[in-house]
PDB file of C-alpha atoms and ligand atoms in Angstrom:
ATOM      1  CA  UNK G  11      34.326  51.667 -46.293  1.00 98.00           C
ATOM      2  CA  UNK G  12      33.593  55.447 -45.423  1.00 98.00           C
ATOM      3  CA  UNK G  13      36.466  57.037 -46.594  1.00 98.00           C
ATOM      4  CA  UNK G  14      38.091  60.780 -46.077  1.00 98.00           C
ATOM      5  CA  UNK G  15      40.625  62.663 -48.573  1.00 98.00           C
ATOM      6  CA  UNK G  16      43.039  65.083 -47.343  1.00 98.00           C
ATOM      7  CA  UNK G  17      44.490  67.536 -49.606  1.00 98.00           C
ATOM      8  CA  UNK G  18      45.735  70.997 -49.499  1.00 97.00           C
ATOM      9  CA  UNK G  19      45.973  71.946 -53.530  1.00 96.00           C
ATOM     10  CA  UNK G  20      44.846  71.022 -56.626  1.00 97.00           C
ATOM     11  CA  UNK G  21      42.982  67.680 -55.547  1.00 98.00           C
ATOM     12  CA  UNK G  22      43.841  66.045 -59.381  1.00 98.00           C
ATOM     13  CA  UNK G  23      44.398  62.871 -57.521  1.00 98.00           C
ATOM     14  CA  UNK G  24      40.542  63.345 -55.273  1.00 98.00           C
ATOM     15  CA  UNK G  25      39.623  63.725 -58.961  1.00 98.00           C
ATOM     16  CA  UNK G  26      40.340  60.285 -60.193  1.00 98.00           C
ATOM     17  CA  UNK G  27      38.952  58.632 -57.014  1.00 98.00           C
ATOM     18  CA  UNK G  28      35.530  60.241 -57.496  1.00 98.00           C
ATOM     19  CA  UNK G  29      36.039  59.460 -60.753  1.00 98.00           C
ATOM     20  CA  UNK G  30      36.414  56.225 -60.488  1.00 98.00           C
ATOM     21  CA  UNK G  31      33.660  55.717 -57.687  1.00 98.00           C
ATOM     22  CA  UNK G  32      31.200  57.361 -60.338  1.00 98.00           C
ATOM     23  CA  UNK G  33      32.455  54.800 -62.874  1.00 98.00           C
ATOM     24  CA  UNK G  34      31.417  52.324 -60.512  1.00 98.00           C
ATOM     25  CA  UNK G  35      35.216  51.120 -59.850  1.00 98.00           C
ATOM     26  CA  UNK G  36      35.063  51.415 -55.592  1.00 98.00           C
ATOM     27  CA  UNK G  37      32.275  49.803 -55.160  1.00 98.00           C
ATOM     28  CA  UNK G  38      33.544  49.132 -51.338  1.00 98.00           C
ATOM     29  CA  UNK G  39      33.941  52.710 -51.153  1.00 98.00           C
ATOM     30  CA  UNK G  40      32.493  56.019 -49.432  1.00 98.00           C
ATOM     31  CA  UNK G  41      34.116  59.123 -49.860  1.00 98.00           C
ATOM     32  CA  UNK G  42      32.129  60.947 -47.182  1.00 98.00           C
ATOM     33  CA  UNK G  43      34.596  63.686 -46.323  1.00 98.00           C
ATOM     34  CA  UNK G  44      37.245  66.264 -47.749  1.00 98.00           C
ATOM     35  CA  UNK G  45      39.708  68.056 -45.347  1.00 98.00           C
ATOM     36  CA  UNK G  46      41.419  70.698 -46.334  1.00 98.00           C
ATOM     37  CA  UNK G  47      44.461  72.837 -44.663  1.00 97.00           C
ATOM     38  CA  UNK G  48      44.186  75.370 -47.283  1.00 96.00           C
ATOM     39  CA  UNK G  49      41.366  77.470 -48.320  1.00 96.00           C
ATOM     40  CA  UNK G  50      42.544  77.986 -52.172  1.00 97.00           C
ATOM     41  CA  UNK G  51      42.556  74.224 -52.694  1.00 98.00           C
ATOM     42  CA  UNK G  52      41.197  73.224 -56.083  1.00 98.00           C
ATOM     43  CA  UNK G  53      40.235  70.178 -54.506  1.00 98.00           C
ATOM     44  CA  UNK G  54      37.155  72.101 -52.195  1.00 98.00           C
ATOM     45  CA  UNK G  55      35.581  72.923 -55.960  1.00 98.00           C
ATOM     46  CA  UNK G  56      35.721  69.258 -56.990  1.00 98.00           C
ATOM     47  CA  UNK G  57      34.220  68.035 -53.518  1.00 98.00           C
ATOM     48  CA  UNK G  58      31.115  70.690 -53.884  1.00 98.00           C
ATOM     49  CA  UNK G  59      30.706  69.651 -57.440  1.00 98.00           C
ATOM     50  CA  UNK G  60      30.097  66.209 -56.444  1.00 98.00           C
ATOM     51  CA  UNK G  61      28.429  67.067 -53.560  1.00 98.00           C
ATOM     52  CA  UNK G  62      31.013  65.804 -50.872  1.00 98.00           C
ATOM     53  CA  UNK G  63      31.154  67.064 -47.436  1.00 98.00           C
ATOM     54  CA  UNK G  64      34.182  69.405 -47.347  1.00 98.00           C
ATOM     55  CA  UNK G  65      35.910  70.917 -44.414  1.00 98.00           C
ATOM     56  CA  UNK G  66      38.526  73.640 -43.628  1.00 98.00           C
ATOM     57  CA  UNK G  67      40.743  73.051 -40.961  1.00 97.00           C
ATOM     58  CA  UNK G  68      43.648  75.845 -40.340  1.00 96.00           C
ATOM     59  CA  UNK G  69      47.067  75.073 -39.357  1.00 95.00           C
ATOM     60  CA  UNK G  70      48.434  77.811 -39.290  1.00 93.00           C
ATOM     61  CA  UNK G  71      47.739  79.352 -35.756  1.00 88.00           C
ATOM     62  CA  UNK G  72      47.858  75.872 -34.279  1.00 91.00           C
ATOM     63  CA  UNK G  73      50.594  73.129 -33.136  1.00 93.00           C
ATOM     64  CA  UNK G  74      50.931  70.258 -35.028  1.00 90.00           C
ATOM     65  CA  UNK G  75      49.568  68.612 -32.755  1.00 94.00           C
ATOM     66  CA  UNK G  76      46.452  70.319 -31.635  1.00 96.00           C
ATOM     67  CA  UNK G  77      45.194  70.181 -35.634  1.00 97.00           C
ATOM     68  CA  UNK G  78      46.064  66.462 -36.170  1.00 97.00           C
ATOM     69  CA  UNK G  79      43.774  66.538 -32.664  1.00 97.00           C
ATOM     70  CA  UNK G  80      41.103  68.821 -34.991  1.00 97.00           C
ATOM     71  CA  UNK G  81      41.100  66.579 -37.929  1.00 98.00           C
ATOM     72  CA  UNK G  82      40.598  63.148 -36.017  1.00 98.00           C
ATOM     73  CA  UNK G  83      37.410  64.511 -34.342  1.00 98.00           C
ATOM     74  CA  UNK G  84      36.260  65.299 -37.431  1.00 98.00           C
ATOM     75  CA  UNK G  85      37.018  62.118 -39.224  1.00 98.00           C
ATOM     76  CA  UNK G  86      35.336  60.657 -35.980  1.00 98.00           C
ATOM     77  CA  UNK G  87      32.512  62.588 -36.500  1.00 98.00           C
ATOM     78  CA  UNK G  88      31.950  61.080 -39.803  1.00 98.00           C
ATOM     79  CA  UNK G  89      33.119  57.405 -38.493  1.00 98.00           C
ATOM     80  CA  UNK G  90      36.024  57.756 -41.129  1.00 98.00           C
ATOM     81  CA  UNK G  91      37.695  53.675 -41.593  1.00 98.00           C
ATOM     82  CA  UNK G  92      40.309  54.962 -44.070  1.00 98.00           C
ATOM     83  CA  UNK G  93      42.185  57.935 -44.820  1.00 98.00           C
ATOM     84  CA  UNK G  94      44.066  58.835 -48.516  1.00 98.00           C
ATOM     85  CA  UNK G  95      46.266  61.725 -48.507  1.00 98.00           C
ATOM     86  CA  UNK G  96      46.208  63.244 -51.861  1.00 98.00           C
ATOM     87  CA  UNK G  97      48.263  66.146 -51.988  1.00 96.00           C
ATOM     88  CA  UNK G  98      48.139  66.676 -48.814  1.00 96.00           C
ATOM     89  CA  UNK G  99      51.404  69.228 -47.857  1.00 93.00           C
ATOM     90  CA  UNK G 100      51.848  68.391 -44.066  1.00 92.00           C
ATOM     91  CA  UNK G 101      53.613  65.694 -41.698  1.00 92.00           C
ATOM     92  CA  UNK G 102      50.890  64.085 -39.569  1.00 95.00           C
ATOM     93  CA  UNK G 103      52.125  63.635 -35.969  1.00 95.00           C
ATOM     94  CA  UNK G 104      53.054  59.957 -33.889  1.00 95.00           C
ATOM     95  CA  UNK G 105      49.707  59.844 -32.958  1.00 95.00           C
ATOM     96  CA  UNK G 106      47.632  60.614 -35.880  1.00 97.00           C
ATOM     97  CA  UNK G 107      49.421  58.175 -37.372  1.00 97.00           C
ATOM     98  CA  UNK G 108      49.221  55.292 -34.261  1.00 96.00           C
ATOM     99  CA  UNK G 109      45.295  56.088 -34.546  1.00 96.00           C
ATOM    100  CA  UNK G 110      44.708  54.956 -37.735  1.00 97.00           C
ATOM    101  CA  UNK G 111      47.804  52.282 -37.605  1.00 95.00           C
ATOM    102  CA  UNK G 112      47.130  51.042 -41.576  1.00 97.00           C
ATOM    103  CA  UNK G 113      44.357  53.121 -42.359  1.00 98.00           C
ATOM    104  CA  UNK G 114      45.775  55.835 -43.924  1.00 98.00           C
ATOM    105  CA  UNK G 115      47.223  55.701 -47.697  1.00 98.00           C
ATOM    106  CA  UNK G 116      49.648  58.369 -49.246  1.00 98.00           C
ATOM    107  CA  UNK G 117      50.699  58.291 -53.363  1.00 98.00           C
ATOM    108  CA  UNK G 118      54.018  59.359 -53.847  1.00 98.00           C
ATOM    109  CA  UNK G 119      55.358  60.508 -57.780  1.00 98.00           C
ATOM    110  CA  UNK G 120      58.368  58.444 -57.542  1.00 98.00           C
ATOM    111  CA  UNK G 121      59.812  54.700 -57.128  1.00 98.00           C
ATOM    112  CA  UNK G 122      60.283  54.417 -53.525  1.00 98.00           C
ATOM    113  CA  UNK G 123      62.280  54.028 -51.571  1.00 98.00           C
ATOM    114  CA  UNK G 124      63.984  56.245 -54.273  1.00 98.00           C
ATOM    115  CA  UNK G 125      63.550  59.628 -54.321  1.00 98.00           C
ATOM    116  CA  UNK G 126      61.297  59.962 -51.052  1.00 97.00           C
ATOM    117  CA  UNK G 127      60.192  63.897 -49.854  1.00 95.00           C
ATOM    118  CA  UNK G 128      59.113  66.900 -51.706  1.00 94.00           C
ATOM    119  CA  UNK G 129      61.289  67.103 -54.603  1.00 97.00           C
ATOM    120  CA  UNK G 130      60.635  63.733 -56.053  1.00 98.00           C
ATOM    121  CA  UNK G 131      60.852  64.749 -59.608  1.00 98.00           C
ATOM    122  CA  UNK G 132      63.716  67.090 -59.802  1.00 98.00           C
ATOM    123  CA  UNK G 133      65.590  64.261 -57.416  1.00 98.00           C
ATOM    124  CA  UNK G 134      65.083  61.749 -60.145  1.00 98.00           C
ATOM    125  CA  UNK G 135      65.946  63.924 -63.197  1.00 98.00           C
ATOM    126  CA  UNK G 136      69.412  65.276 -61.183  1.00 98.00           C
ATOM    127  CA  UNK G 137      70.031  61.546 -60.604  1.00 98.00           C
ATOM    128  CA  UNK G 138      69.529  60.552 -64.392  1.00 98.00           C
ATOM    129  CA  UNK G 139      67.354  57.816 -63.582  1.00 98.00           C
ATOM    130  CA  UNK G 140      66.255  56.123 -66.662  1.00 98.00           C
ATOM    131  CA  UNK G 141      62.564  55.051 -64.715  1.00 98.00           C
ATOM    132  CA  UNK G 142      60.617  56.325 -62.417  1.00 98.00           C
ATOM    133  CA  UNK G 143      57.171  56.761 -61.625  1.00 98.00           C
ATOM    134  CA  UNK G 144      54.859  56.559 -58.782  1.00 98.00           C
ATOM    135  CA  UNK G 145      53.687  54.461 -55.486  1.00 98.00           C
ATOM    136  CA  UNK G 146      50.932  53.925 -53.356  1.00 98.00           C
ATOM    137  CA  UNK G 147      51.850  52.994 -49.750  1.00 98.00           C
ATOM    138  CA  UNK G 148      50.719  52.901 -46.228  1.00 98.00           C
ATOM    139  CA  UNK G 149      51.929  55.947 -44.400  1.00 97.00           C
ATOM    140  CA  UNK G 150      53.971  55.365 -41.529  1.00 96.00           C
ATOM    141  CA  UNK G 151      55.712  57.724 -38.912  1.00 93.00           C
ATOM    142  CA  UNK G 152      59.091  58.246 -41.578  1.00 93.00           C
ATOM    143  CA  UNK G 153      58.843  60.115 -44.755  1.00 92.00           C
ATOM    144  CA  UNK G 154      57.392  58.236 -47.971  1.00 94.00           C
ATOM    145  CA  UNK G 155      58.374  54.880 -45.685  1.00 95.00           C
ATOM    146  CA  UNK G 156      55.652  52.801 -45.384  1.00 96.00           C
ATOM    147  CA  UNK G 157      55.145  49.660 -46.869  1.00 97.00           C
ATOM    148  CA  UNK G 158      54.564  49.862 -50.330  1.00 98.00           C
ATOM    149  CA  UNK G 159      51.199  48.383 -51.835  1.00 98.00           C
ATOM    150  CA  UNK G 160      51.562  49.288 -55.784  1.00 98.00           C
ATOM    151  CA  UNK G 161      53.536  50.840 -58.552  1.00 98.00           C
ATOM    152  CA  UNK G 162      53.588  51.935 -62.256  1.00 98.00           C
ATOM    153  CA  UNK G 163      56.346  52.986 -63.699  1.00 98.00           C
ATOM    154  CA  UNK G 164      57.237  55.843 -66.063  1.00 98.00           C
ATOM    155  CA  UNK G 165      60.137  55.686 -68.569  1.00 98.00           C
ATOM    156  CA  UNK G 166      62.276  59.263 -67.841  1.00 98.00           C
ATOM    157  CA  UNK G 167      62.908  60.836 -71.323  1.00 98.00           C
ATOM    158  CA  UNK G 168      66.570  62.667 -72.025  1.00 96.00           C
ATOM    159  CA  UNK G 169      64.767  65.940 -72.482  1.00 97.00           C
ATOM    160  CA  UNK G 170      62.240  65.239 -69.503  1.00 98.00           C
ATOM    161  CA  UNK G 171      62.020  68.594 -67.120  1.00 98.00           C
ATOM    162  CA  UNK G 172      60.352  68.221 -63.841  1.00 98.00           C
ATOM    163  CA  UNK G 173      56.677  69.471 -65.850  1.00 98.00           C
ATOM    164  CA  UNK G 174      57.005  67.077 -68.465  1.00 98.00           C
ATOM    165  CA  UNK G 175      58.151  64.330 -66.006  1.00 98.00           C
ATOM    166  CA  UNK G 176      55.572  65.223 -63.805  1.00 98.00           C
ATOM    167  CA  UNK G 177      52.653  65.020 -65.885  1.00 98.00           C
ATOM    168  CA  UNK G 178      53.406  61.689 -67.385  1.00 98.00           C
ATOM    169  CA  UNK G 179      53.586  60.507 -63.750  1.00 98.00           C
ATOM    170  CA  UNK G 180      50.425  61.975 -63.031  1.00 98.00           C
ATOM    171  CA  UNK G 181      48.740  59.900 -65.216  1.00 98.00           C
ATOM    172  CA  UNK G 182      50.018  56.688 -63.784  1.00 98.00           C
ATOM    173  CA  UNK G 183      48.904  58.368 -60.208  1.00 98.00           C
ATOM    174  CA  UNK G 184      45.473  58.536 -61.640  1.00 98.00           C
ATOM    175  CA  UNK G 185      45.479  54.957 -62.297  1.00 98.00           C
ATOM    176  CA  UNK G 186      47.537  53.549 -59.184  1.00 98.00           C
ATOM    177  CA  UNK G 187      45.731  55.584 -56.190  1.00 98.00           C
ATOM    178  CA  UNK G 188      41.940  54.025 -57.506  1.00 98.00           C
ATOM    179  CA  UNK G 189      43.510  50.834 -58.332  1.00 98.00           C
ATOM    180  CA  UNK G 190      44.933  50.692 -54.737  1.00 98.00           C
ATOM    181  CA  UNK G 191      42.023  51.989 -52.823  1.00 98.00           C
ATOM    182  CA  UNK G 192      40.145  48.970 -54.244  1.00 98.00           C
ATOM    183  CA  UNK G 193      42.346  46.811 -53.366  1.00 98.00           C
ATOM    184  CA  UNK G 194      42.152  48.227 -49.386  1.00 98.00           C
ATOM    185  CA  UNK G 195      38.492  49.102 -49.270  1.00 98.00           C
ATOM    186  CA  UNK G 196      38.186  45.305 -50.493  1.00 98.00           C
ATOM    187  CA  UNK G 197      40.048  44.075 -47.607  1.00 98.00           C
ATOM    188  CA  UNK G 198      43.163  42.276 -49.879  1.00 98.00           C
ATOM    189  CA  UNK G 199      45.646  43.837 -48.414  1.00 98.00           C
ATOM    190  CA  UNK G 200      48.028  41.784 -45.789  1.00 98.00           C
ATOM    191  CA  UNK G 201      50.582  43.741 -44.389  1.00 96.00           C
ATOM    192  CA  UNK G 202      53.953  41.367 -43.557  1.00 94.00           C
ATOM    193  CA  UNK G 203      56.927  41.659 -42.276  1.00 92.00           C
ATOM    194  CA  UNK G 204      57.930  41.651 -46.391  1.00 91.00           C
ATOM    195  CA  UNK G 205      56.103  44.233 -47.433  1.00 95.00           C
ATOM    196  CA  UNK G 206      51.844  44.136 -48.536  1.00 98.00           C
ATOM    197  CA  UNK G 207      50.499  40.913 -49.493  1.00 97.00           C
ATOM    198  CA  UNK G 208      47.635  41.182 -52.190  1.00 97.00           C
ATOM    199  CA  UNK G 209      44.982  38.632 -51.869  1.00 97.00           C
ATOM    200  CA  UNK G 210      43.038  37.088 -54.207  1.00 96.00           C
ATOM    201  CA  UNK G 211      39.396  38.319 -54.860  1.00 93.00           C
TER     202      UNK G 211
HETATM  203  C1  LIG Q 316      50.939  64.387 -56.639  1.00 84.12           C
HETATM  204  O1  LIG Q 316      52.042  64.459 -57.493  1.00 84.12           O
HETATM  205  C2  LIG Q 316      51.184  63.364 -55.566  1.00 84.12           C
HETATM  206  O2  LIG Q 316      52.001  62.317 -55.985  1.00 84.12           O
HETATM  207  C3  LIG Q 316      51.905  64.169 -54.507  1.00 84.12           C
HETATM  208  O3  LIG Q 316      51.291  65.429 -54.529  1.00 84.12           O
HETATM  209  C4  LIG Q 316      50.747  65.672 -55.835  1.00 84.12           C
HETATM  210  C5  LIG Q 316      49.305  66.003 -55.635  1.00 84.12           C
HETATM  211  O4  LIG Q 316      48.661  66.365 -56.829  1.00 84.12           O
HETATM  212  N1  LIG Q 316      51.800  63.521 -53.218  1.00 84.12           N
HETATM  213  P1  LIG Q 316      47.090  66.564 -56.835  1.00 84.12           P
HETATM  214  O5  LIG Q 316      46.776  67.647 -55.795  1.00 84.12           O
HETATM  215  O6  LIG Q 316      46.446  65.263 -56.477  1.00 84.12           O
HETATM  216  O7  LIG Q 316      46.756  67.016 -58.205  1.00 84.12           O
END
């Protein structure tokens, strides 16, 4: 399955899906293409260094719109099947999303439906949640509400600030986001009116 990451920072979770392609984990998968909405991104030095086609695409003197427009000719270009956001810092529009209806995967550093949008971790710590931790779901047209194909959860510490939180979650993101791309590049995932069905290999 040709695949395509989009990120706009650090790229820690692009990491652990090369990663885990090199360690022969994905073996249904291609990554054949980065896009990027942000020309400091970490993630454009991981891409190079593992010799993946990277792109820049700028949003910032553009609708929404006319870059989602941008970024599906490019993933046409490069007959894209599935897309994993990974960091990825923008709201795709209706029909990004409609044009790759179950194609596209986000991971999200918290227990959803708790704790959905940009301040996951501080969200949980203000709530003194005793868990938390992270999910991998389809991406719909709401906010962290797609249905949900995996978690792993993360015990929340008393003295837990959002950096120490975060980086145990991280972890757990480095294991979930390969774990579920497998899973979808391996065609065992039924989505049902109760949620993601995982089929036997
Ligand atoms: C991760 O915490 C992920 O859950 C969230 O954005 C962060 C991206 O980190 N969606 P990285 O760029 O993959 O290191």
């Amino acid at each position: 399955m040709r695949i395509a990451v989009l990120a706009s920072g650090r790229g820690s979770n692009f990491q652990s899906l090369i990663d885990a392609s090199e360690r022969g984990d994905l073996p249904n998968v291609d990554l054949v293409l980065l896009v990027v909405n942000n020309k400091e991104a970490k993630a454009i030095d991981r891409a190079e260094k593992h010799s993946i086609d990277w792109i820049f695409i700028n949003h910032t003197d553009k609708e929404r719109v006319a870059f989602d427009i941008e970024v599906m000719a490019k993933l046409d270009e490069y007959n894209v099947e599935g897309i994993i956001l990974a960091g990825f810092m923008r709201i795709l529009s209706k029909e990004f999303i409609s044009n790759y209806k179950n194609r596209i995967l986000n991971i999200h550093p918290s227990l959803l439906p708790l704790f959905p949008g940009a301040h996951a971790h501080r969200d949980a710590l203000e709530a003194n949640a005793t868990k938390s931790g992270c999910t991998v779901h389809f991406v719909d047209e709401g906010v962290d509400t797609g249905s949900i194909i995996l978690q792993k959860e993360v015990v929340v510490k008393p003295d837990d600030t959002e950096e120490t939180l975060s980086s145990r979650i991280l972890v757990q993101e480095h294991i979930a986001f390969p774990e579920a791309l497998h899973l979808f590049s391996s065609n065992r995932l039924k989505i049902t009116s109760n949620g993601v069905e995982i089929l036997p290999p």
